[in-house]
């Protein structure tokens, strides 16, 4: 699946989103780790070429290094090709290319731009779901009643599930998300309580 996302990204096609959904990317703050891995991978390839005397081992290590670089690029592409999205009835939140929650829009009672820098990894804390990048989060969303969320992870011990009424997410255009979540129902607040 990650390589399918990579091919779609490289070919310049849009993200995997159903028709009728408005897309909200979260690309800012996602390049630091992949770029660091990429630089380390290129240095490793060059070092192996000069330090390993056996051609068969050079080629083997080269293949492994290139596969590693493609895997890192695939993870980045998977994230970018599976953004948050909303339509008139549903707000879909994603992380690492997987759905965390499909939230009925009718439960959204408020949304506001609010920057939080303290959390840089997905978390559930005191009834709040955090879906940040390395830049933290920049939109707070409040729901009328709790919804179930599930944060995926490669290892079972890192996976999280819970019931939340508040959401903090990072998107590239926070004002556009706030407008999208509040325009369908004018009586809803453009601000939410941000007391934490």
XYZ file of C-alpha atoms in Angstrom:
196
model
C 0.000 0.000 0.000
C 2.854 2.416 0.793
C 4.400 1.792 -2.615
C 1.064 2.392 -4.313
C 0.929 5.731 -2.481
C 4.514 6.456 -3.560
C 3.681 5.794 -7.232
C 0.615 8.019 -6.987
C 2.622 10.789 -5.305
C 5.491 10.624 -7.812
C 3.052 10.634 -10.737
C 1.504 13.865 -9.404
C -2.001 12.482 -8.966
C -4.135 13.628 -6.064
C -4.714 11.850 -2.771
C -6.940 8.819 -2.197
C -10.143 10.687 -1.303
C -13.716 9.949 -2.349
C -15.571 12.443 -4.532
C -17.354 15.153 -2.612
C -14.764 15.374 0.159
C -12.705 18.485 0.843
C -9.075 17.587 1.569
C -6.987 18.980 4.442
C -3.328 18.040 4.181
C -0.871 18.019 7.068
C 2.490 18.185 5.316
C 4.264 20.887 7.340
C 6.474 19.334 9.986
C 6.613 15.911 8.331
C 9.910 16.122 6.422
C 12.491 16.265 9.220
C 12.679 12.558 10.027
C 12.445 11.262 6.420
C 15.112 13.734 5.262
C 17.403 12.663 8.119
C 16.923 8.996 7.160
C 17.505 9.852 3.497
C 20.775 11.664 4.205
C 21.938 8.806 6.440
C 21.040 6.317 3.703
C 23.011 8.179 1.025
C 26.037 8.461 3.339
C 25.776 4.732 4.034
C 25.688 3.903 0.313
C 28.820 5.980 -0.340
C 30.634 4.595 2.711
C 29.848 0.995 1.767
C 31.203 1.575 -1.733
C 34.586 2.685 -0.346
C 34.855 0.501 2.756
C 33.605 -2.911 1.623
C 36.119 -4.710 -0.603
C 33.839 -7.474 -1.943
C 31.642 -6.537 -4.925
C 28.942 -9.088 -4.049
C 28.565 -7.551 -0.591
C 28.643 -4.014 -2.029
C 25.732 -4.857 -4.328
C 23.803 -6.606 -1.558
C 24.186 -3.665 0.826
C 23.349 -1.229 -1.978
C 20.101 -3.102 -2.656
C 19.201 -3.080 1.049
C 19.985 0.638 1.347
C 17.940 1.560 -1.729
C 15.034 -0.548 -0.430
C 15.278 1.301 2.898
C 15.196 4.688 1.164
C 12.159 3.615 -0.868
C 10.435 2.425 2.323
C 10.979 5.821 4.001
C 9.711 7.613 0.889
C 6.727 5.237 0.850
C 5.810 6.102 4.442
C 5.969 9.817 3.639
C 3.897 9.348 0.470
C 1.354 7.199 2.344
C 0.825 10.033 4.821
C 0.476 12.635 2.073
C -1.855 10.574 -0.103
C -4.254 9.892 2.804
C -5.075 13.324 4.290
C -7.865 14.425 6.612
C -11.091 15.073 4.683
C -14.627 16.263 5.248
C -17.921 16.461 3.429
C -21.390 17.578 4.526
C -21.893 14.559 6.786
C -18.499 13.203 7.889
C -15.122 14.398 9.135
C -12.502 11.728 8.476
C -9.267 12.004 10.447
C -6.213 10.005 9.442
C -2.685 9.374 10.621
C 0.066 7.382 8.938
C -2.330 6.823 6.047
C -4.941 5.056 8.193
C -8.324 6.200 9.430
C -8.432 7.198 13.090
C -12.109 8.186 13.140
C -15.085 8.952 10.928
C -16.862 11.657 12.919
C -20.431 12.685 12.108
C -20.399 16.385 11.221
C -23.583 16.838 13.264
C -21.527 16.240 16.418
C -19.105 19.113 15.678
C -20.194 22.044 17.869
C -17.119 24.238 17.527
C -13.749 24.647 15.850
C -10.966 27.183 16.268
C -7.394 27.829 15.288
C -5.342 27.105 18.397
C -1.630 26.251 18.289
C -0.257 23.613 20.623
C 3.440 22.813 20.443
C 3.797 20.375 23.361
C 2.560 17.181 21.683
C 4.344 15.902 18.571
C 3.076 12.303 18.479
C -0.478 10.998 18.253
C -2.028 10.670 21.709
C -5.287 10.404 23.622
C -5.244 12.392 26.850
C -8.147 13.363 29.141
C -10.779 13.018 26.467
C -8.737 14.785 23.782
C -7.308 13.213 20.636
C -4.048 14.716 19.382
C -3.056 14.201 15.733
C 0.051 16.394 15.403
C 3.084 16.658 13.171
C 6.489 17.747 14.480
C 5.000 21.273 14.496
C 2.331 20.263 17.047
C -1.354 20.952 16.347
C -3.149 24.049 15.118
C -6.908 23.336 15.132
C -9.094 22.433 18.119
C -12.466 20.797 17.494
C -15.182 20.223 20.079
C -17.900 17.584 19.772
C -21.359 17.459 21.303
C -20.798 13.957 22.622
C -17.913 11.473 22.758
C -16.866 9.452 19.733
C -14.661 6.372 19.608
C -11.244 6.768 18.007
C -8.448 4.303 17.291
C -4.886 5.424 16.575
C -3.057 2.779 14.518
C 0.593 1.864 15.012
C 2.943 -0.850 13.700
C 3.247 -2.444 17.150
C 0.230 -3.381 19.255
C 1.654 -1.742 22.384
C 1.692 1.655 20.625
C -1.913 1.472 19.400
C -4.453 3.616 21.235
C -8.211 3.536 21.527
C -10.534 5.741 23.457
C -13.578 7.938 23.579
C -13.006 11.663 23.034
C -15.040 14.887 22.872
C -12.167 17.171 21.890
C -9.751 16.933 18.971
C -6.495 18.740 18.270
C -5.136 18.275 14.752
C -2.472 19.769 12.516
C -3.397 20.878 8.996
C -1.617 23.083 6.490
C -4.551 25.519 6.236
C -6.166 25.689 9.697
C -8.572 28.524 8.815
C -9.939 26.545 5.871
C -10.692 23.574 8.142
C -12.380 25.819 10.709
C -14.505 27.399 7.967
C -15.413 23.986 6.528
C -16.508 22.671 9.916
C -18.528 25.728 10.903
C -20.092 27.021 7.662
C -22.763 24.323 7.364
C -24.314 25.319 10.683
C -24.147 29.102 11.329
C -25.252 28.704 14.966
C -22.078 26.815 15.784
C -19.246 28.631 17.487
C -16.048 29.444 15.618
C -14.206 29.076 18.891
C -13.899 26.242 21.340
C -12.737 26.189 24.901
C -8.959 26.082 24.909
C -8.292 25.883 28.600
C -5.557 23.276 28.471
